[in-house]
PDB file of C-alpha atoms in Angstrom:
ATOM      1  CA  MET A   1       0.074   7.538   9.019  1.00 49.00           C
ATOM      2  CA  PRO A   2      -2.735   9.232   7.606  1.00 48.00           C
ATOM      3  CA  LYS A   3      -1.465  12.775   8.781  1.00 50.00           C
ATOM      4  CA  ILE A   4       2.021  13.945   9.327  1.00 54.00           C
ATOM      5  CA  GLY A   5       2.619  17.622   9.397  1.00 52.00           C
ATOM      6  CA  MET A   6       5.061  20.183  10.906  1.00 54.00           C
ATOM      7  CA  THR A   7       3.781  21.342  14.601  1.00 52.00           C
ATOM      8  CA  THR A   8       3.160  25.081  15.117  1.00 58.00           C
ATOM      9  CA  ALA A   9       5.545  25.446  18.030  1.00 57.00           C
ATOM     10  CA  ALA A  10       8.423  22.975  17.365  1.00 55.00           C
ATOM     11  CA  PRO A  11      10.864  22.099  14.685  1.00 53.00           C
ATOM     12  CA  ALA A  12       9.849  18.646  14.466  1.00 68.00           C
ATOM     13  CA  VAL A  13       6.693  16.812  13.624  1.00 79.00           C
ATOM     14  CA  SER A  14       3.138  15.744  14.639  1.00 82.00           C
ATOM     15  CA  LEU A  15       1.519  12.328  14.051  1.00 82.00           C
ATOM     16  CA  THR A  16      -2.255  11.594  13.871  1.00 81.00           C
ATOM     17  CA  ILE A  17      -2.714   7.735  14.507  1.00 79.00           C
ATOM     18  CA  PRO A  18      -6.665   6.699  14.096  1.00 75.00           C
ATOM     19  CA  LEU A  19      -7.155   4.130  16.838  1.00 72.00           C
ATOM     20  CA  SER A  20      -9.961   2.181  15.221  1.00 65.00           C
ATOM     21  CA  GLY A  21      -8.551  -1.027  13.705  1.00 54.00           C
ATOM     22  CA  TRP A  22      -4.870  -0.165  15.218  1.00 51.00           C
ATOM     23  CA  GLU A  23      -2.933  -2.734  15.949  1.00 50.00           C
ATOM     24  CA  SER A  24      -1.107  -1.836  18.912  1.00 48.00           C
ATOM     25  CA  SER A  25       0.515  -4.949  20.342  1.00 44.00           C
ATOM     26  CA  PRO A  26       3.644  -4.595  18.261  1.00 48.00           C
ATOM     27  CA  PHE A  27       4.392  -0.992  20.124  1.00 51.00           C
ATOM     28  CA  LEU A  28       2.743  -1.911  23.251  1.00 50.00           C
ATOM     29  CA  ASP A  29       3.824  -5.343  23.916  1.00 48.00           C
ATOM     30  CA  GLY A  30       0.434  -6.904  24.062  1.00 48.00           C
ATOM     31  CA  GLN A  31      -0.974  -4.751  27.090  1.00 49.00           C
ATOM     32  CA  LEU A  32      -4.512  -4.991  27.432  1.00 47.00           C
ATOM     33  CA  PRO A  33      -6.852  -2.221  26.422  1.00 51.00           C
ATOM     34  CA  VAL A  34      -6.893   0.750  28.764  1.00 54.00           C
ATOM     35  CA  ALA A  35      -9.015   3.563  29.832  1.00 63.00           C
ATOM     36  CA  ASN A  36      -6.867   6.080  28.098  1.00 73.00           C
ATOM     37  CA  PRO A  37      -5.204   4.741  25.024  1.00 70.00           C
ATOM     38  CA  ALA A  38      -2.694   7.750  24.999  1.00 82.00           C
ATOM     39  CA  ALA A  39      -1.024   6.660  28.376  1.00 86.00           C
ATOM     40  CA  PRO A  40       0.816   3.353  27.564  1.00 85.00           C
ATOM     41  CA  LEU A  41       2.044   4.772  24.333  1.00 86.00           C
ATOM     42  CA  GLN A  42       3.059   7.861  26.094  1.00 90.00           C
ATOM     43  CA  HIS A  43       5.222   5.793  28.220  1.00 90.00           C
ATOM     44  CA  LEU A  44       6.559   3.394  25.365  1.00 89.00           C
ATOM     45  CA  LEU A  45       7.925   6.700  23.668  1.00 92.00           C
ATOM     46  CA  GLY A  46       9.405   7.713  27.249  1.00 93.00           C
ATOM     47  CA  GLN A  47      11.106   4.336  27.539  1.00 93.00           C
ATOM     48  CA  HIS A  48      12.941   4.855  24.523  1.00 93.00           C
ATOM     49  CA  ASP A  49      14.000   8.710  24.980  1.00 95.00           C
ATOM     50  CA  VAL A  50      11.454  10.110  22.657  1.00 93.00           C
ATOM     51  CA  HIS A  51      10.247  13.166  24.171  1.00 92.00           C
ATOM     52  CA  ALA A  52       6.428  13.548  22.887  1.00 91.00           C
ATOM     53  CA  LYS A  53       3.218  14.550  24.024  1.00 90.00           C
ATOM     54  CA  VAL A  54       0.245  12.123  23.611  1.00 90.00           C
ATOM     55  CA  THR A  55      -3.221  13.403  23.377  1.00 88.00           C
ATOM     56  CA  LEU A  56      -6.878  12.006  22.025  1.00 86.00           C
ATOM     57  CA  VAL A  57      -8.015  13.971  19.480  1.00 84.00           C
ATOM     58  CA  GLU A  58     -11.201  13.687  17.009  1.00 82.00           C
ATOM     59  CA  PHE A  59     -10.343  12.446  13.441  1.00 77.00           C
ATOM     60  CA  GLY A  60     -13.250  12.492  11.457  1.00 76.00           C
ATOM     61  CA  PRO A  61     -15.641  10.164  13.081  1.00 78.00           C
ATOM     62  CA  GLU A  62     -12.815   8.237  14.651  1.00 77.00           C
ATOM     63  CA  THR A  63     -10.693   9.272  17.908  1.00 80.00           C
ATOM     64  CA  ALA A  64      -7.193   9.551  17.209  1.00 82.00           C
ATOM     65  CA  ALA A  65      -3.843   9.845  19.209  1.00 83.00           C
ATOM     66  CA  GLU A  66      -1.744  12.829  18.173  1.00 86.00           C
ATOM     67  CA  VAL A  67       1.836  12.507  18.810  1.00 89.00           C
ATOM     68  CA  ALA A  68       3.761  15.817  18.933  1.00 89.00           C
ATOM     69  CA  VAL A  69       7.547  15.075  18.824  1.00 89.00           C
ATOM     70  CA  ALA A  70       9.713  17.721  20.623  1.00 86.00           C
ATOM     71  CA  THR A  71      12.838  17.958  18.585  1.00 87.00           C
ATOM     72  CA  CYS A  72      14.091  16.639  14.984  1.00 85.00           C
ATOM     73  CA  ASP A  73      16.260  14.023  17.363  1.00 90.00           C
ATOM     74  CA  ASP A  74      13.050  12.479  18.892  1.00 91.00           C
ATOM     75  CA  ALA A  75      11.407  12.368  15.545  1.00 88.00           C
ATOM     76  CA  ARG A  76      14.425  10.081  14.548  1.00 90.00           C
ATOM     77  CA  ARG A  77      14.492   7.841  17.573  1.00 92.00           C
ATOM     78  CA  LEU A  78      10.589   7.552  16.732  1.00 90.00           C
ATOM     79  CA  VAL A  79      11.130   6.451  13.459  1.00 88.00           C
ATOM     80  CA  ALA A  80      14.041   3.966  14.475  1.00 91.00           C
ATOM     81  CA  LEU A  81      11.398   2.834  16.990  1.00 90.00           C
ATOM     82  CA  VAL A  82       8.471   2.345  14.518  1.00 85.00           C
ATOM     83  CA  VAL A  83      10.987   0.337  11.982  1.00 85.00           C
ATOM     84  CA  GLU A  84      12.329  -1.691  14.574  1.00 87.00           C
ATOM     85  CA  ARG A  85       8.782  -2.863  15.543  1.00 85.00           C
ATOM     86  CA  ARG A  86       7.037  -2.903  12.082  1.00 87.00           C
ATOM     87  CA  SER A  87       4.863  -5.926  11.305  1.00 90.00           C
ATOM     88  CA  GLU A  88       5.699  -8.669   8.718  1.00 93.00           C
ATOM     89  CA  ALA A  89       2.860  -7.179   6.932  1.00 93.00           C
ATOM     90  CA  HIS A  90       4.313  -3.768   6.793  1.00 91.00           C
ATOM     91  CA  LYS A  91       7.811  -5.257   5.710  1.00 92.00           C
ATOM     92  CA  ALA A  92       5.834  -6.680   2.849  1.00 95.00           C
ATOM     93  CA  ALA A  93       4.151  -4.064   1.968  1.00 93.00           C
ATOM     94  CA  LEU A  94       7.085  -1.724   1.592  1.00 92.00           C
ATOM     95  CA  ARG A  95       8.835  -4.522  -0.408  1.00 94.00           C
ATOM     96  CA  LEU A  96       6.121  -4.688  -2.822  1.00 95.00           C
ATOM     97  CA  ARG A  97       6.171  -0.776  -3.160  1.00 93.00           C
ATOM     98  CA  ALA A  98       9.790  -0.731  -3.761  1.00 93.00           C
ATOM     99  CA  ALA A  99       9.196  -3.224  -6.774  1.00 94.00           C
ATOM    100  CA  PHE A 100       6.494  -0.980  -8.251  1.00 94.00           C
ATOM    101  CA  THR A 101       8.689   1.923  -8.095  1.00 92.00           C
ATOM    102  CA  LYS A 102      11.511   0.197 -10.052  1.00 93.00           C
ATOM    103  CA  ILE A 103       9.064  -0.404 -12.691  1.00 92.00           C
ATOM    104  CA  GLY A 104       7.707   3.052 -12.713  1.00 91.00           C
ATOM    105  CA  ILE A 105       4.459   2.558 -10.628  1.00 89.00           C
ATOM    106  CA  THR A 106       4.229   5.103  -8.001  1.00 80.00           C
ATOM    107  CA  GLU A 107       0.468   5.872  -7.652  1.00 70.00           C
ATOM    108  CA  ASP A 108      -0.259   3.030  -5.479  1.00 67.00           C
ATOM    109  CA  HIS A 109      -1.983   2.742  -2.729  1.00 83.00           C
ATOM    110  CA  ILE A 110      -0.647  -0.171  -0.433  1.00 89.00           C
ATOM    111  CA  TYR A 111      -1.480  -0.311   3.284  1.00 85.00           C
ATOM    112  CA  VAL A 112      -1.931  -3.015   5.937  1.00 87.00           C
ATOM    113  CA  ILE A 113      -5.266  -3.955   7.396  1.00 85.00           C
ATOM    114  CA  ASP A 114      -5.564  -6.707  10.175  1.00 83.00           C
ATOM    115  CA  GLY A 115      -2.295  -8.310   9.087  1.00 88.00           C
ATOM    116  CA  ALA A 116      -2.775  -8.488   5.577  1.00 92.00           C
ATOM    117  CA  VAL A 117      -1.466  -6.362   2.944  1.00 93.00           C
ATOM    118  CA  GLN A 118      -4.174  -4.446   0.630  1.00 91.00           C
ATOM    119  CA  VAL A 119      -3.271  -3.524  -2.948  1.00 90.00           C
ATOM    120  CA  GLY A 120      -5.335  -0.660  -4.737  1.00 82.00           C
ATOM    121  CA  ASP A 121      -6.088   1.740  -6.889  1.00 84.00           C
ATOM    122  CA  ILE A 122      -3.390   1.060  -9.857  1.00 89.00           C
ATOM    123  CA  ASN A 123      -4.297   3.391 -12.536  1.00 87.00           C
ATOM    124  CA  ALA A 124      -4.623   1.843 -15.901  1.00 83.00           C
ATOM    125  CA  PRO A 125      -1.517   2.723 -17.685  1.00 83.00           C
ATOM    126  CA  ASP A 126       0.499   1.479 -14.601  1.00 88.00           C
ATOM    127  CA  ALA A 127      -1.851  -1.825 -14.717  1.00 87.00           C
ATOM    128  CA  VAL A 128      -0.308  -2.477 -18.428  1.00 84.00           C
ATOM    129  CA  THR A 129       3.106  -1.916 -17.179  1.00 87.00           C
ATOM    130  CA  LEU A 130       2.601  -4.508 -14.532  1.00 90.00           C
ATOM    131  CA  LEU A 131       1.025  -6.882 -16.933  1.00 87.00           C
ATOM    132  CA  GLU A 132       3.985  -6.410 -19.534  1.00 85.00           C
ATOM    133  CA  ILE A 133       6.353  -7.088 -16.712  1.00 89.00           C
ATOM    134  CA  LEU A 134       4.770 -10.339 -15.619  1.00 89.00           C
ATOM    135  CA  ALA A 135       3.667 -11.900 -18.801  1.00 83.00           C
ATOM    136  CA  ASP A 136       7.215 -11.062 -20.509  1.00 69.00           C
ATOM    137  CA  GLY A 137       5.383  -9.511 -23.672  1.00 63.00           C
ATOM    138  CA  ASN A 138       2.760 -12.507 -24.016  1.00 67.00           C
ATOM    139  CA  LEU A 139      -0.305 -10.524 -23.418  1.00 69.00           C
ATOM    140  CA  SER A 140       0.719  -7.972 -26.302  1.00 68.00           C
ATOM    141  CA  ALA A 141      -1.770  -9.278 -28.586  1.00 69.00           C
ATOM    142  CA  ALA A 142      -4.876  -9.181 -25.880  1.00 68.00           C
ATOM    143  CA  LEU A 143      -4.063  -5.295 -25.145  1.00 67.00           C
ATOM    144  CA  ASN A 144      -3.707  -4.685 -28.520  1.00 68.00           C
ATOM    145  CA  GLU A 145      -7.342  -6.106 -29.059  1.00 67.00           C
ATOM    146  CA  LEU A 146      -8.806  -4.450 -26.254  1.00 66.00           C
ATOM    147  CA  GLY A 147      -7.476  -1.107 -27.463  1.00 61.00           C
ATOM    148  CA  LEU A 148      -5.552  -0.182 -24.157  1.00 59.00           C
ATOM    149  CA  ARG A 149      -2.230   0.241 -25.150  1.00 55.00           C
ATOM    150  CA  HIS A 150      -2.478   3.989 -26.364  1.00 50.00           C
ATOM    151  CA  ARG A 151      -6.285   4.793 -25.853  1.00 48.00           C
ATOM    152  CA  TRP A 152      -7.705   5.994 -22.544  1.00 46.00           C
ATOM    153  CA  ASP A 153     -11.203   7.245 -23.066  1.00 47.00           C
ATOM    154  CA  THR A 154     -14.265   7.650 -21.008  1.00 42.00           C
ATOM    155  CA  GLU A 155     -15.993   5.077 -23.075  1.00 52.00           C
ATOM    156  CA  GLY A 156     -13.304   2.437 -21.918  1.00 64.00           C
ATOM    157  CA  TRP A 157     -14.849   1.113 -18.819  1.00 72.00           C
ATOM    158  CA  ARG A 158     -15.638  -2.323 -20.432  1.00 77.00           C
ATOM    159  CA  GLU A 159     -12.001  -2.479 -21.735  1.00 78.00           C
ATOM    160  CA  VAL A 160     -10.901  -1.688 -18.240  1.00 83.00           C
ATOM    161  CA  GLU A 161     -13.131  -4.621 -16.679  1.00 86.00           C
ATOM    162  CA  LYS A 162     -11.223  -6.810 -19.088  1.00 84.00           C
ATOM    163  CA  LEU A 163      -8.072  -5.112 -18.392  1.00 86.00           C
ATOM    164  CA  ALA A 164      -8.935  -6.170 -14.566  1.00 90.00           C
ATOM    165  CA  GLN A 165      -9.533  -9.634 -15.285  1.00 89.00           C
ATOM    166  CA  LEU A 166      -6.244 -10.258 -17.438  1.00 88.00           C
ATOM    167  CA  LEU A 167      -4.322  -8.495 -14.419  1.00 90.00           C
ATOM    168  CA  GLY A 168      -6.114 -10.755 -11.904  1.00 92.00           C
ATOM    169  CA  ARG A 169      -4.901 -13.751 -13.580  1.00 90.00           C
ATOM    170  CA  VAL A 170      -1.431 -12.938 -14.283  1.00 91.00           C
ATOM    171  CA  VAL A 171      -0.886 -11.150 -10.682  1.00 94.00           C
ATOM    172  CA  SER A 172      -2.527 -13.939  -9.018  1.00 94.00           C
ATOM    173  CA  LYS A 173      -0.360 -16.632 -10.558  1.00 92.00           C
ATOM    174  CA  ALA A 174       2.681 -14.731  -9.524  1.00 93.00           C
ATOM    175  CA  CYS A 175       1.963 -14.091  -5.787  1.00 94.00           C
ATOM    176  CA  GLY A 176       0.260 -18.136  -5.455  1.00 93.00           C
ATOM    177  CA  GLN A 177      -3.293 -16.514  -4.125  1.00 93.00           C
ATOM    178  CA  HIS A 178      -6.125 -15.368  -5.864  1.00 94.00           C
ATOM    179  CA  LEU A 179      -6.538 -11.719  -6.213  1.00 92.00           C
ATOM    180  CA  GLU A 180      -9.836 -10.207  -7.148  1.00 90.00           C
ATOM    181  CA  SER A 181      -8.576  -7.169  -9.023  1.00 92.00           C
ATOM    182  CA  VAL A 182     -11.884  -5.006  -9.254  1.00 92.00           C
ATOM    183  CA  PRO A 183     -11.859  -2.226 -11.890  1.00 90.00           C
ATOM    184  CA  ASN A 184     -12.889   1.465 -10.717  1.00 84.00           C
ATOM    185  CA  PRO A 185     -13.463   2.894 -14.139  1.00 81.00           C
ATOM    186  CA  ALA A 186     -13.602   6.621 -14.672  1.00 74.00           C
ATOM    187  CA  CYS A 187     -17.009   8.042 -15.132  1.00 74.00           C
ATOM    188  CA  HIS A 188     -17.531  11.083 -17.421  1.00 67.00           C
ATOM    189  CA  THR A 189     -17.741  13.372 -14.692  1.00 71.00           C
ATOM    190  CA  CYS A 190     -14.395  12.304 -12.926  1.00 70.00           C
ATOM    191  CA  ALA A 191     -12.528  11.070 -16.046  1.00 64.00           C
ATOM    192  CA  SER A 192     -10.879  14.471 -16.505  1.00 66.00           C
ATOM    193  CA  SER A 193      -9.343  14.589 -13.090  1.00 71.00           C
ATOM    194  CA  ARG A 194      -8.333  11.032 -12.738  1.00 75.00           C
ATOM    195  CA  PRO A 195      -7.649   7.683 -14.766  1.00 77.00           C
ATOM    196  CA  HIS A 196      -9.307   4.630 -14.633  1.00 83.00           C
ATOM    197  CA  ARG A 197      -7.957   2.248 -11.517  1.00 86.00           C
ATOM    198  CA  ILE A 198      -7.968  -1.178 -10.577  1.00 90.00           C
ATOM    199  CA  THR A 199      -7.809  -2.380  -6.836  1.00 91.00           C
ATOM    200  CA  LEU A 200      -5.645  -5.744  -6.857  1.00 92.00           C
ATOM    201  CA  GLY A 201      -7.161  -6.327  -3.380  1.00 92.00           C
ATOM    202  CA  THR A 202      -5.975  -8.525  -0.039  1.00 93.00           C
ATOM    203  CA  ALA A 203      -2.823 -10.723   0.193  1.00 94.00           C
ATOM    204  CA  SER A 204      -1.119 -12.232   3.050  1.00 95.00           C
ATOM    205  CA  PRO A 205       2.624 -10.996   3.935  1.00 96.00           C
ATOM    206  CA  GLN A 206       4.020 -13.857   2.410  1.00 96.00           C
ATOM    207  CA  HIS A 207       2.026 -13.564  -1.092  1.00 96.00           C
ATOM    208  CA  VAL A 208       2.839 -10.288  -1.550  1.00 96.00           C
ATOM    209  CA  LEU A 209       6.734 -11.191  -1.049  1.00 96.00           C
ATOM    210  CA  LEU A 210       6.462 -13.876  -3.785  1.00 96.00           C
ATOM    211  CA  LEU A 211       4.680 -10.943  -5.914  1.00 96.00           C
ATOM    212  CA  ALA A 212       7.325  -8.403  -5.064  1.00 95.00           C
ATOM    213  CA  SER A 213      10.068 -11.142  -6.032  1.00 95.00           C
ATOM    214  CA  ALA A 214       8.249 -11.836  -9.160  1.00 95.00           C
ATOM    215  CA  ILE A 215       8.360  -8.307 -10.223  1.00 94.00           C
ATOM    216  CA  THR A 216      11.779  -7.779  -9.776  1.00 93.00           C
ATOM    217  CA  ALA A 217      12.915 -10.885 -11.161  1.00 92.00           C
ATOM    218  CA  ALA A 218      10.882 -10.605 -14.444  1.00 88.00           C
ATOM    219  CA  ASP A 219      12.163  -6.849 -14.719  1.00 78.00           C
ATOM    220  CA  GLU A 220      16.039  -8.211 -14.493  1.00 77.00           C
ATOM    221  CA  PRO A 221      17.443  -9.173 -17.830  1.00 63.00           C
ATOM    222  CA  GLY A 222      18.549 -12.603 -18.291  1.00 55.00           C
ATOM    223  CA  VAL A 223      16.411 -13.732 -14.952  1.00 47.00           C
ATOM    224  CA  CYS A 224      13.768 -16.446 -15.393  1.00 45.00           C
ATOM    225  CA  SER A 225      10.368 -14.988 -13.684  1.00 42.00           C
ATOM    226  CA  ASP A 226       8.921 -18.467 -13.564  1.00 43.00           C
ATOM    227  CA  ALA A 227      11.175 -19.222 -10.698  1.00 38.00           C
ATOM    228  CA  ALA A 228       9.746 -16.657  -8.643  1.00 41.00           C
ATOM    229  CA  SER A 229       6.025 -17.303  -9.688  1.00 40.00           C
ATOM    230  CA  PRO A 230       4.414 -20.432  -7.985  1.00 39.00           C
ATOM    231  CA  ASP A 231       1.830 -22.222 -10.095  1.00 40.00           C
ATOM    232  CA  MET A 232      -1.654 -21.747  -9.140  1.00 37.00           C
TER     233      MET A 232
END
């Protein structure tokens, strides 16, 4: 959810859900589009004893459904409903996020678009961590040659491009699907406020699960990571 916050008139929360590109079928049981998209969602919540008011609001250039939940108990029931009906892509995204968190990567941007999982904006230090985990130290010489182990400067955009190439090759092998691994270096102006970043790209839920399993297996002492990583 891009916007979740406390409501002003109740102790629970309000959710703002953009309708553009939203796959409503897991929640609305495949109903056809209606004139008022808020109506079927309002009906669904009522069927599951979630007391909330659904209205249409402007959300930047888009239209969104704002769900104002009445009480904390209603918020918990809404959470249970979402978890129960989450898609395979969302399950895979959560599994990958858990694998990232386990090895210390927390500033990731993992989200679902059109049934696929987008993995983006891993900062450069975390990219090195991911490489070291998946490559089991075999890339140490290459990283040292690039000067990426201890040096993070605004002149290093070419090195970040090379790091993205290395990361793309290793991660693609681990998940069994080619990932673009696009570098997003910090410029002179923004380098003081953010690090260099790399966007891995989009993968199917099945390949995301393979990547998560490869990370988990490689991070466990005494476990061979090759078993979790299919050959390209």
